[in-house]
Coordinates of C-alpha atoms in Angstrom, one line a residue:
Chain A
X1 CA 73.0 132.2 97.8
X2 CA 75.6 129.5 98.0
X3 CA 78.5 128.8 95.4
X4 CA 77.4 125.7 93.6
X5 CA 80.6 123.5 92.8
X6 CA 80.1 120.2 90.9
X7 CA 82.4 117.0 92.5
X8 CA 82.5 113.7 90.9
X9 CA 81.7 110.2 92.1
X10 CA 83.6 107.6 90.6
X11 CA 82.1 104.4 92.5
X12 CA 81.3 100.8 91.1
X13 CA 77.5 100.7 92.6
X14 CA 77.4 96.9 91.1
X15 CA 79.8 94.4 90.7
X16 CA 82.8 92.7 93.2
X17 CA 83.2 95.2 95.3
X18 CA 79.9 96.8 95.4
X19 CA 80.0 96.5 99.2
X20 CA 82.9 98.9 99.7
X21 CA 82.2 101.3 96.8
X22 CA 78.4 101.7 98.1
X23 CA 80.0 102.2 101.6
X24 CA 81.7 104.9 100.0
X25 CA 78.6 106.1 98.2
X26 CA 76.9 107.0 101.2
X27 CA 79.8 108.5 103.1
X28 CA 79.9 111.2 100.1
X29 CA 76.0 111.7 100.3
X30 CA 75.8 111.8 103.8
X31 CA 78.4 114.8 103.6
X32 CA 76.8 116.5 100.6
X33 CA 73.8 116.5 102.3
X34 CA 75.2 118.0 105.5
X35 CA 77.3 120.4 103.7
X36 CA 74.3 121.4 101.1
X37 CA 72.1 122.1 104.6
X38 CA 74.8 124.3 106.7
X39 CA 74.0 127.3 106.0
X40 CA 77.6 127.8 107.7
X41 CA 79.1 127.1 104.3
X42 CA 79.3 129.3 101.4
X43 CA 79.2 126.4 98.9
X44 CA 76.5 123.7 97.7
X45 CA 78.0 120.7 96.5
X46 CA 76.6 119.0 93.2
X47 CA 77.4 115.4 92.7
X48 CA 78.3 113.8 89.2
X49 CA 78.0 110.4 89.4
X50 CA 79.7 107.5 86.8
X51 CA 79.3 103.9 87.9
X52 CA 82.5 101.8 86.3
X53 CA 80.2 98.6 87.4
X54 CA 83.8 96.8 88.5
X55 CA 85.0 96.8 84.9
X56 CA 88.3 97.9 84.7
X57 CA 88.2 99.3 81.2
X58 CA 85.6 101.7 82.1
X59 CA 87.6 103.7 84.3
X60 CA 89.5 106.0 82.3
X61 CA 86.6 106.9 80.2
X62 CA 84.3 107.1 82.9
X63 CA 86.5 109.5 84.6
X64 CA 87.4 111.7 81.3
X65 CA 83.3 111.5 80.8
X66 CA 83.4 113.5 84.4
X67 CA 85.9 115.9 83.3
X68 CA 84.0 116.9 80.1
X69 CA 81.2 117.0 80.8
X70 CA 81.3 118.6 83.8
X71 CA 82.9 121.7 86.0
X72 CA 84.0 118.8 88.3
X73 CA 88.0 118.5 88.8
X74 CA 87.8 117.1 91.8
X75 CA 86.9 113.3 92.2
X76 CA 86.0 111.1 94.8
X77 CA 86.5 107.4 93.8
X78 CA 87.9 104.2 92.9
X79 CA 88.2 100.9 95.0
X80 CA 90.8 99.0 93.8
X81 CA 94.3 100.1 93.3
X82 CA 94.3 98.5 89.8
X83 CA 91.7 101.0 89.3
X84 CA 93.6 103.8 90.2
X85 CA 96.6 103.6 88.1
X86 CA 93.8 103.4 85.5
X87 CA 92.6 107.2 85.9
X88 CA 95.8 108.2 86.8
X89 CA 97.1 109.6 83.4
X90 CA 93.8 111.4 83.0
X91 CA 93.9 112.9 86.1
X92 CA 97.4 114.4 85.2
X93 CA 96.5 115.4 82.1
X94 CA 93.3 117.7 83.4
X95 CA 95.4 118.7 86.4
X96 CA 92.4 117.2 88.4
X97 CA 92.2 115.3 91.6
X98 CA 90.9 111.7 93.1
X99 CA 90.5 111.7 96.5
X100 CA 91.0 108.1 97.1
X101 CA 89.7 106.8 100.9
X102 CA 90.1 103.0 100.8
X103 CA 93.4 101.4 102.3
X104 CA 95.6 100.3 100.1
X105 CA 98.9 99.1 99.4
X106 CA 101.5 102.4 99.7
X107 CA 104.2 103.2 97.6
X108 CA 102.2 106.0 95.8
X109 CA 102.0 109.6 96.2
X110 CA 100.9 111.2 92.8
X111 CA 100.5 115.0 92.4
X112 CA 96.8 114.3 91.8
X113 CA 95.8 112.3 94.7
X114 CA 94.5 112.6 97.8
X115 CA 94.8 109.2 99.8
X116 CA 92.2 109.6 102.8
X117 CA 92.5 105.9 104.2
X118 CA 95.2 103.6 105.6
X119 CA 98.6 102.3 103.8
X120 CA 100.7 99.8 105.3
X121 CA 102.3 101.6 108.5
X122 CA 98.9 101.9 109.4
X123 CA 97.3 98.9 108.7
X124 CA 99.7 96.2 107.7
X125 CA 102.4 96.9 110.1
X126 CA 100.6 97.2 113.6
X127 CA 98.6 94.5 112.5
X128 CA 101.8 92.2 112.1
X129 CA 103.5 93.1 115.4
X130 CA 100.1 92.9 117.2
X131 CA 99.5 89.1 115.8
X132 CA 103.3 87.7 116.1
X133 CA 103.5 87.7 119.5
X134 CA 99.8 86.0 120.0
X135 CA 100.1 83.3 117.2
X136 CA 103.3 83.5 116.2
X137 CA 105.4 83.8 113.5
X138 CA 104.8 81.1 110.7
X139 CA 102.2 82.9 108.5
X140 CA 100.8 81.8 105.2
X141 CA 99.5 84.2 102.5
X142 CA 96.6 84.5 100.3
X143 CA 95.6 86.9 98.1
X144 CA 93.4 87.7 94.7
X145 CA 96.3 88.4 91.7
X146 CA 96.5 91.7 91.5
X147 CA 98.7 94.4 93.1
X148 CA 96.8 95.1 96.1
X149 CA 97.5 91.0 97.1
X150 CA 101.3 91.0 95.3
X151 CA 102.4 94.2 97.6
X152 CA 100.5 93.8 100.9
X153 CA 102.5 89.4 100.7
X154 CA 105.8 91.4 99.9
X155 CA 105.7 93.7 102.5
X156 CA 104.1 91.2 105.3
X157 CA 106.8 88.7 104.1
X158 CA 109.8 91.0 104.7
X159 CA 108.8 92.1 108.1
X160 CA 108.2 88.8 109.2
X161 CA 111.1 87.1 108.0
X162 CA 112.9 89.8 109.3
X163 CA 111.5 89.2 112.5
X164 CA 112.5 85.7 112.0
X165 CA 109.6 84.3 111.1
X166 CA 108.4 81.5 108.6
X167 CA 106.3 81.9 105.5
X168 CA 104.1 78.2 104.9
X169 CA 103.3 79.6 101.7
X170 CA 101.6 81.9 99.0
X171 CA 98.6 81.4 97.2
X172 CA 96.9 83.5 94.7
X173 CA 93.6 83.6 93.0
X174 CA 92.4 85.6 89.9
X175 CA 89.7 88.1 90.9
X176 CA 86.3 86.5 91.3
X177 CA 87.6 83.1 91.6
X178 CA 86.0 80.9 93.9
X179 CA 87.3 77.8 93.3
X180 CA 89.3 77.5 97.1
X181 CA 89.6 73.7 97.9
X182 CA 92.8 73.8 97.2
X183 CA 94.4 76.7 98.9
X184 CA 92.2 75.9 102.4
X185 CA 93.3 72.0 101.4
X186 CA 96.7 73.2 101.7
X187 CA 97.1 75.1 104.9
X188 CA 95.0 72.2 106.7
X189 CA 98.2 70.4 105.8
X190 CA 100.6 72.6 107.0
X191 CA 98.7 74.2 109.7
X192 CA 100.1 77.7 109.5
X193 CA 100.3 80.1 113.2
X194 CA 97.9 82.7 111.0
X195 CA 96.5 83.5 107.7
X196 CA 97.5 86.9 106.4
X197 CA 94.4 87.4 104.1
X198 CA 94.6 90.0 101.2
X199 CA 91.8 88.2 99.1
X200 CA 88.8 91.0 97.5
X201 CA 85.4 90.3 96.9
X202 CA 83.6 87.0 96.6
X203 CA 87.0 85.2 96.5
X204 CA 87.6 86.1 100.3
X205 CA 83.5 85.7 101.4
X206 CA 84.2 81.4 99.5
X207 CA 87.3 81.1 101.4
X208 CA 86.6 82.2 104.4
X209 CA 83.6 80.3 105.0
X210 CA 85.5 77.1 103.8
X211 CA 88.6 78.0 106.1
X212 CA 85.9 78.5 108.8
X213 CA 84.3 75.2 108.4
X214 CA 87.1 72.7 108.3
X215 CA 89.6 74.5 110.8
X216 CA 87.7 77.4 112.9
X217 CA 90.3 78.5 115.4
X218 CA 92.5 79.0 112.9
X219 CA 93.4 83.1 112.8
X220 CA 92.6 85.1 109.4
X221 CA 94.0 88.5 109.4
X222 CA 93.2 91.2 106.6
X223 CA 94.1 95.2 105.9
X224 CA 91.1 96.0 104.1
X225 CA 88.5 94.1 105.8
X226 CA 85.5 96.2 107.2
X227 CA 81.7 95.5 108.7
X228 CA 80.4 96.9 105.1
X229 CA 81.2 92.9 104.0
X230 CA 80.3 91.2 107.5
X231 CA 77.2 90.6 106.3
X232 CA 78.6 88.7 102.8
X233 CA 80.1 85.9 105.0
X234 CA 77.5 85.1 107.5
X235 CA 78.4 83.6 110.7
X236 CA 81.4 82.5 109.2
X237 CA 83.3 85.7 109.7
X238 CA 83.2 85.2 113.4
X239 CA 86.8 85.5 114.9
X240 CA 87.8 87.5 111.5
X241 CA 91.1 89.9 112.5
X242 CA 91.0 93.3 110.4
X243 CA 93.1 96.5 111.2
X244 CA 91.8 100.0 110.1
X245 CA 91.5 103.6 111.2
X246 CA 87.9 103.3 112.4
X247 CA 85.3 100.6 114.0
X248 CA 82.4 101.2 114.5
X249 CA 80.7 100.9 117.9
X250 CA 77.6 102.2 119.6
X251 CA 77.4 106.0 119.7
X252 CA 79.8 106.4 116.8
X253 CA 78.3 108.1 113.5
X254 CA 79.6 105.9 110.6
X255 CA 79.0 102.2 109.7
X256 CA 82.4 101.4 108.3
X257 CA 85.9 103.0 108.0
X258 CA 84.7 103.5 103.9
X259 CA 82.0 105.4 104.7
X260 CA 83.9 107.4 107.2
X261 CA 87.2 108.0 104.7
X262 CA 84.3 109.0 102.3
X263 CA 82.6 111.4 104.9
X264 CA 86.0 112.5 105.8
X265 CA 87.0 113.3 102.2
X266 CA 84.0 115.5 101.3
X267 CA 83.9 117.6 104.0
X268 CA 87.9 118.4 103.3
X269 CA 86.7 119.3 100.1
X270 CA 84.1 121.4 100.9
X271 CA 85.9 123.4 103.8
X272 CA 88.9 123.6 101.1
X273 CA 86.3 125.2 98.2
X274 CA 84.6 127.3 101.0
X275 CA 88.1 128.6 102.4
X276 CA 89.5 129.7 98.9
X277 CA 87.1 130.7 96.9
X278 CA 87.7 129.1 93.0
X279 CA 90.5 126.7 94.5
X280 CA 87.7 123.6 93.1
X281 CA 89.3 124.5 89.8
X282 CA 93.1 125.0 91.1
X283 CA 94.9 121.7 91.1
X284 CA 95.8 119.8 94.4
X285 CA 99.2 121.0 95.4
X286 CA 98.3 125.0 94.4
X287 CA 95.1 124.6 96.5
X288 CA 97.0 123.1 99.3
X289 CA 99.7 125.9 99.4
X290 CA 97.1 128.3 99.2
X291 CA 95.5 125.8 102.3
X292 CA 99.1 126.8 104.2
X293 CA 98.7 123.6 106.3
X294 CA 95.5 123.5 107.8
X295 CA 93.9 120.9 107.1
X296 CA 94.8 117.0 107.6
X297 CA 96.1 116.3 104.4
X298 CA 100.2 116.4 104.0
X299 CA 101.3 118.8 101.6
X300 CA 104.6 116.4 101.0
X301 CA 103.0 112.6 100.1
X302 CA 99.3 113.9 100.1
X303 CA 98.7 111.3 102.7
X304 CA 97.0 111.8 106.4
X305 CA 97.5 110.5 110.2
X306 CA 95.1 108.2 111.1
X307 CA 95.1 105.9 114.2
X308 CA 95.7 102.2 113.9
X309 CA 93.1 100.0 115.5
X310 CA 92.9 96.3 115.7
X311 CA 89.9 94.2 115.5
X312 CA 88.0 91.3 115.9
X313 CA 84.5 90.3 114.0
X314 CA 82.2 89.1 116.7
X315 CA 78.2 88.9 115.9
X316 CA 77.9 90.9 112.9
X317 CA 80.4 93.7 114.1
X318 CA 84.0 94.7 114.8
X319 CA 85.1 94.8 118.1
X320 CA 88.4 96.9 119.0
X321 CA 91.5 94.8 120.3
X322 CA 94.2 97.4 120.4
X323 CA 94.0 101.0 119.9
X324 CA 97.1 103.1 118.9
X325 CA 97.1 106.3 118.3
X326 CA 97.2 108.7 114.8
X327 CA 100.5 108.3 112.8
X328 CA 101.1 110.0 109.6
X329 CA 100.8 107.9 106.5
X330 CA 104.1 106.6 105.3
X331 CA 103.8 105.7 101.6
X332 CA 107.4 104.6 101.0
X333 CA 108.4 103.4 104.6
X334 CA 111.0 105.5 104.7
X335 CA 110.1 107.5 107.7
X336 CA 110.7 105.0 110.4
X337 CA 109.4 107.6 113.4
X338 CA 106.1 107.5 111.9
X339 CA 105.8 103.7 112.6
X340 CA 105.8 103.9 116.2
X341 CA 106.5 100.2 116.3
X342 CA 105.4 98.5 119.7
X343 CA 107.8 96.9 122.1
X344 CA 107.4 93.0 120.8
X345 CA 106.6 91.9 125.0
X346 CA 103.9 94.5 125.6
X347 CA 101.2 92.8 125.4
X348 CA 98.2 94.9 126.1
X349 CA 94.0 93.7 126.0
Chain B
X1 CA 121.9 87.1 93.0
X2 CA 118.2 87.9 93.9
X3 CA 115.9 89.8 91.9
X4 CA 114.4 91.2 95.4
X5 CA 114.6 94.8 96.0
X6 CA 115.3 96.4 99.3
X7 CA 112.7 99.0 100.6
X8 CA 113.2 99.1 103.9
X9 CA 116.5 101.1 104.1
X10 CA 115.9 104.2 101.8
X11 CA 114.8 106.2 105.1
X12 CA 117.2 108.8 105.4
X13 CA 118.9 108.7 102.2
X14 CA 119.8 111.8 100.4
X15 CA 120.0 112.9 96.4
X16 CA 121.6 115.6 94.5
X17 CA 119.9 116.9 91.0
X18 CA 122.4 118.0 88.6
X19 CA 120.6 120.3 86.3
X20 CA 119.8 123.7 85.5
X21 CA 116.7 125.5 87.8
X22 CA 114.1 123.9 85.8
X23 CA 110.3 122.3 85.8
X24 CA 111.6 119.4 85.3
X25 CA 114.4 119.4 88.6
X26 CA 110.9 120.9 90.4
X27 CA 108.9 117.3 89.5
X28 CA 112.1 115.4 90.4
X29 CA 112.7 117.3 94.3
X30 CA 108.6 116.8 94.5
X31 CA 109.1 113.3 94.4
X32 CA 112.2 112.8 96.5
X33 CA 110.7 114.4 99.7
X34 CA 107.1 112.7 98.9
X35 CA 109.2 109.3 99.1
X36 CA 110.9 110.4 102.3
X37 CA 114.8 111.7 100.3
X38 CA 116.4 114.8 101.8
X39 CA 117.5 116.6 98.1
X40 CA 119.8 119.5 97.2
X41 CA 120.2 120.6 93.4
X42 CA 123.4 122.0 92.0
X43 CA 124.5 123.8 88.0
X44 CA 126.7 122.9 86.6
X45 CA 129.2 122.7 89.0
X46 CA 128.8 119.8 91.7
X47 CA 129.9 120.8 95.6
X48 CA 133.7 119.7 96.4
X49 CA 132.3 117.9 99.6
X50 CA 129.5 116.5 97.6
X51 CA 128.1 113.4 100.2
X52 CA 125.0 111.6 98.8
X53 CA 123.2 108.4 98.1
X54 CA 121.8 109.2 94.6
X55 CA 122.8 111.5 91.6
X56 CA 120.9 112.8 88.8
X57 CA 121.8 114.5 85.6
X58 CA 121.5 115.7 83.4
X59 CA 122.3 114.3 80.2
X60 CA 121.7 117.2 77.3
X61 CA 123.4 119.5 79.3
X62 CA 126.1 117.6 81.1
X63 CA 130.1 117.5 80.3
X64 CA 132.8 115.7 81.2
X65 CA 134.2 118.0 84.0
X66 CA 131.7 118.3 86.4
X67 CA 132.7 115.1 88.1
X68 CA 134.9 114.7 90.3
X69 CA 135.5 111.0 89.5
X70 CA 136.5 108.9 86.5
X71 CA 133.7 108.0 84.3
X72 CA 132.0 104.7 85.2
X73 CA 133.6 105.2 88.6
X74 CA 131.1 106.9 90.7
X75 CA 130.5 106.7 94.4
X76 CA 127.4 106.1 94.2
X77 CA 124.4 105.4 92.0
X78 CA 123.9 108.0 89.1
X79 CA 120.4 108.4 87.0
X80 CA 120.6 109.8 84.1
X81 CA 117.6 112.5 82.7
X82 CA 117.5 112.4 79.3
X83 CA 116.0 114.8 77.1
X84 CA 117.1 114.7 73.7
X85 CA 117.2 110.7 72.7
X86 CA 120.3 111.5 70.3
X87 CA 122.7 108.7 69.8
X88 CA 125.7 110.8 71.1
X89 CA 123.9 111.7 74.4
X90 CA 123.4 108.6 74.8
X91 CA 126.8 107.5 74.6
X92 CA 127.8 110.6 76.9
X93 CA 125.3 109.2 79.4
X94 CA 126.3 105.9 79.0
X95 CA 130.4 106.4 79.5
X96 CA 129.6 108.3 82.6
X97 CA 127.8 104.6 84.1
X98 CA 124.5 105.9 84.5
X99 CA 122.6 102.8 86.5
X100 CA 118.9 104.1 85.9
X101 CA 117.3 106.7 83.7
X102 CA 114.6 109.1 83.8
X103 CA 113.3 110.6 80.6
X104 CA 112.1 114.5 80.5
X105 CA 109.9 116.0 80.9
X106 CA 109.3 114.4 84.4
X107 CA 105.7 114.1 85.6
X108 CA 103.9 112.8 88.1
X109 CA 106.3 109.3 88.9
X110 CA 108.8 107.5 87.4
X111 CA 111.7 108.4 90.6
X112 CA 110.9 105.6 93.0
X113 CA 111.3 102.5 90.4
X114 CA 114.3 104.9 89.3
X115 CA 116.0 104.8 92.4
X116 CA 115.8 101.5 93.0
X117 CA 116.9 99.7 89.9
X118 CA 119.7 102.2 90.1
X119 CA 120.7 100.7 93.8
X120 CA 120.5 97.2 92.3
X121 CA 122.6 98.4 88.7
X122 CA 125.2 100.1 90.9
X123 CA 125.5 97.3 93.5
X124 CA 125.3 94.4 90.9
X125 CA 128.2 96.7 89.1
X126 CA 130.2 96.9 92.1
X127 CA 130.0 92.8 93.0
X128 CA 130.8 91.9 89.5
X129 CA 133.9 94.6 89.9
X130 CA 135.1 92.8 92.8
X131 CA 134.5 89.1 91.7
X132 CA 136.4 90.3 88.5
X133 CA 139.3 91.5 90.4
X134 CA 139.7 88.8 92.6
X135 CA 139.6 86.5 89.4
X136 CA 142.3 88.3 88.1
X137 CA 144.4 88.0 90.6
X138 CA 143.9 84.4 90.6
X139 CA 144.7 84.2 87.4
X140 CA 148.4 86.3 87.7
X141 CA 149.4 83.9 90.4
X142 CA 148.7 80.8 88.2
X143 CA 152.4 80.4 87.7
X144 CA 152.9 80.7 91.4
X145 CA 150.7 77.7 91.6
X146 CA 152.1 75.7 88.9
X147 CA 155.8 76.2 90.3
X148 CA 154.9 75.5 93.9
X149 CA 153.0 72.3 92.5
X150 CA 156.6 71.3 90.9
X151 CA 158.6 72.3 93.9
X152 CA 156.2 69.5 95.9
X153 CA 156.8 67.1 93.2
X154 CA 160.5 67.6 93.1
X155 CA 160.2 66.3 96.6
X156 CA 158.5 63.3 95.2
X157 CA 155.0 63.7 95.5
X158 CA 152.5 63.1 92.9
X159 CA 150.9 65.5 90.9
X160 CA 147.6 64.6 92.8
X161 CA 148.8 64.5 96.5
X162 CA 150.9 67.7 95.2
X163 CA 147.9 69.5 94.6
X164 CA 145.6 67.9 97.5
X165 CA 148.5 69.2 100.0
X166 CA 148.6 73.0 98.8
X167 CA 144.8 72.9 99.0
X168 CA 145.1 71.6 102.7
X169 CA 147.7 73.6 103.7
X170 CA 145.6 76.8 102.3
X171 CA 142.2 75.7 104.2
X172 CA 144.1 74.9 107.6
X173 CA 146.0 78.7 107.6
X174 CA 142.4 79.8 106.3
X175 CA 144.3 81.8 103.3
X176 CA 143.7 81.2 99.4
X177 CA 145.5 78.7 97.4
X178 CA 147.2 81.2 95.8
X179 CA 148.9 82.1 98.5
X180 CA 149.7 78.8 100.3
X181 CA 151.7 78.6 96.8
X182 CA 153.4 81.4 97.6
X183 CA 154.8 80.5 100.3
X184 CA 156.1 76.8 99.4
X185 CA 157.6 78.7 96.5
X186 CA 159.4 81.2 99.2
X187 CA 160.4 78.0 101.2
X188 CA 161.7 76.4 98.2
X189 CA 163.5 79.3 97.2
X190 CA 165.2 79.9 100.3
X191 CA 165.4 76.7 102.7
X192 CA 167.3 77.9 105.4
X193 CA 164.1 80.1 106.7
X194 CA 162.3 76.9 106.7
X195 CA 160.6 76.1 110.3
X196 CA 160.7 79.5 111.8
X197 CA 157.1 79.8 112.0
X198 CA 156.4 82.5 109.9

């Protein structure tokens, strides 16, 4: 008889970023399902679902609704980082924990948080010494107004001034916004080396398709982009530049790095509850000293080592320009031998 | 000076917590190594050979003689952690120059944004200090300048050409003003040293 232990699912199914958070979705089924079937595993895994619908101000209750009415204290969820700091407080207050596995932006690493995809010396920093010495160094940045957009500009704008390079500008838009004449008006004027892209939902698919059509050659570089959204943008995202932990490629089990993070994240959870019995209900940093270490997660920032790959959209899917190996995640970059930066001449195919 | 904070060169960096073993100095070391600090914690006496880049403490706790330095003139950049908001803690915490706070009890954040507005408080401190000083030592040579001005003028030069002479003499021997006024006053006062070159 296996130990039934309830997990939540904190997901927008509808809304702006439906794409990633269903992604997500079915990573976390796909492992309950194989969990709930292994008879290998002392534990059945019961998922209680909430569905914030994109709407910030549903967040905190949503995830409180979990943690009433429910055994679940530990959460898989969230898409945005706005979203986040939202369920933050409650988290801390229930001494529960969201495992979080979408990149974001770093400079977190919360008590109450598992972070199970890429932050920036994994995604925004390879990708930035990868692209300089192919396009060059006078890069223009967009990005929807929030602080996924404000943080990934500041950070991509001190490493490449730093490296000496020019920023052509900075444009933001307010989530959802579609209105893009203006910003793909501009950079046909100044006709930037790249565009470092940190636009979300249907504000990236508009621009990108009106970037695509008046200037195609031009290249658009993103952090979070995956194939989950491919399909959003048509033959437009052709040529599209994205770095992540995971592509997915012929043979390979998962469809994007969301639904692979999401995967990734349940089965730690479930060979966590099946390892130490009752550690569902023991908050993060008790389970993980009870954990001693064995698993991928870092007992210091809560983060994990994930590779860095490059990639370029061609036909509907991602194909892999530049594979580096795992690094550990860095939240504060201020452990410079986990960047592993690249010699700036290498270039490698 | 820029609003823009540094993030790039905290790797490495060490901080000292000075407070009694608590839950609270717990939350604080937590967050230090998750951001990537090396920390030690001391009470309530600091180590002679005490080397680090940040220092908290404690406020409700904390007197006069545990530091090694005048108040307000600390080696580096101090965050205060503040329990009991009482006016005369306060005032403690403030005479001691503390560049950041961080109130108690400490949760889950707060230590990152606190160590880098203290890094901007202490350095902003530090460059008026210096601007301040230099001013002032403008300022006590502004007799000097007025008495080499009439020592030029007792030669027969304007007022103007006076003044446009010192300021030329100062930018070819790349020194201050001040100091080219200096040394037309030593010349004046003693002529015979005039022309030897130094």
């Amino acid at each position: 008889m296996k130990r039934r232990i309830e997990i939540g699912i904190l997901l927008s199914r509808t809304g702006g970023y439906a794409a990633i958070s269903n992604a997500s979705f079915t990573g976390a089924m796909n492992a309950i399902r194989k969990v709930n079937e292994d008879p290998a595993f002392a534990i059945e895994l019961s998922p209680v679902v909430r569905d914030p619908e994109g709407q910030i101000d549903l967040y905190a209750p949503q995830c409180k609704s979990i943690l009433k009415d429910s055994t679940a204290r530990h959460i898989l969820g969230c898409v945005t980082s706005w979203s986040r700091k939202e369920v933050l407080p409650v988290l801390e207050r229930a001494d529960a924990t969201l495992w979080y596995a979408v990149p974001y932006e770093g400079f977190e690493a919360s008590d109450h948080v598992v972070y199970m995809h890429a932050c920036p010396n994994q995604h925004l920093l390879p990708l930035l010494d990868w692209a300089m010495p192919r396009f060059g160094k006078r890069m223009h940045l967009v990005a929807s107004n929030y602080i996924w957009g404000w943080e990934i500009n500041r950070l991509a704008r001190e490493v490449v001034t730093t490296s000496g390079g020019e920023i052509t500008g900075e444009r933001h838009l307010s989530l959802g916004e579609t209105g893009v004449e203006d910003m793909v008006d501009e950079i046909i004027e100044i006709r930037p080396d790249f565009i470092m892209n940190s636009l979300i939902g249907p504000s990236q698919y508009s621009f990108v398709k009106a970037l695509k059509a008046r200037m195609p050659g031009l290249p658009i570089l993103s952090c979070n982009l995956t194939e989950c959204e491919l399909p959003l943008m048509g033959e437009a995202a052709d040529g599209l530049i994205a770095a992540g932990p995971y592509f997915h490629a012929p043979g390979l089990d998962f469809a994007n790095s969301h639904e692979a993070a999401a995967y990734a994240s349940t089965m730690e959870m479930a060979r966590l509850f099946h390892a130490h019995p009752g550690g569902e209900n023991l908050p993060l940093a008790d389970l993980l000293a009870l954990d001693n270490g064995a698993g991928p997660i870092d007992a210091q920032t809560h983060h994990t080592a994930l590779p860095a790959l490059i990639a370029k959209a061609e036909g509907g899917r991602f194909v892999v320009q530049q594979s580096l190996p795992a690094r550990p995640g860095d939240p504060y970059l201020t452990r410079p031998e986990r960047h592993h930066r690249r010699p700036s001449l290498r270039i490698v195919t | 000076m820029s609003g823009r904070v540094r993030i790039l060169d905290l790797a490495g960096a060490r901080a000292a917590i000075l407070h009694r073993p608590h839950g609270n100095v717990s939350a604080i070391e937590r967050q230090l190594r998750a951001i990537g600090l090396s920390v030690e914690s001391h009470w309530p006496e600091l180590p002679p050979d005490l080397s680090v880049d940040f220092l908290f403490f404690d406020v409700d706790m904390g007197f006069d003689t545990q530091f090694a330095w005048k108040p307000g003139e600390s080696p580096m950049p101090m965050i205060a952690l503040i329990g009991s908001e009482a006016p005369g803690r306060i005032e403690w915490s403030l005479s001691h120059g503390a560049h950041a706070q961080l109130l108690k009890p400490v949760g889950d954040n707060g230590v990152y944004s606190a160590l880098l507005i203290a890094r901007a408080a202490f350095e902003a401190h530090h460059r008026s200090a210096s601007r301040i000083e230099e001013l002032r030592e403008r300022l006590s040579a502004r007799e000097t300048v007025v008495r080499a001005v009439m020592a030029l003028m007792a030669q027969g030069m304007s007022d103007e050409v006076a003044f446009a002479s010192l300021r030329r003499m100062a930018t070819d021997r790349r020194e201050s003003f001040e100091a080219a006024a200096a040394r037309i006053i030593a010349r004046h006062d003693h002529p015979k040293s005039n022309g030897s070159g130094s």
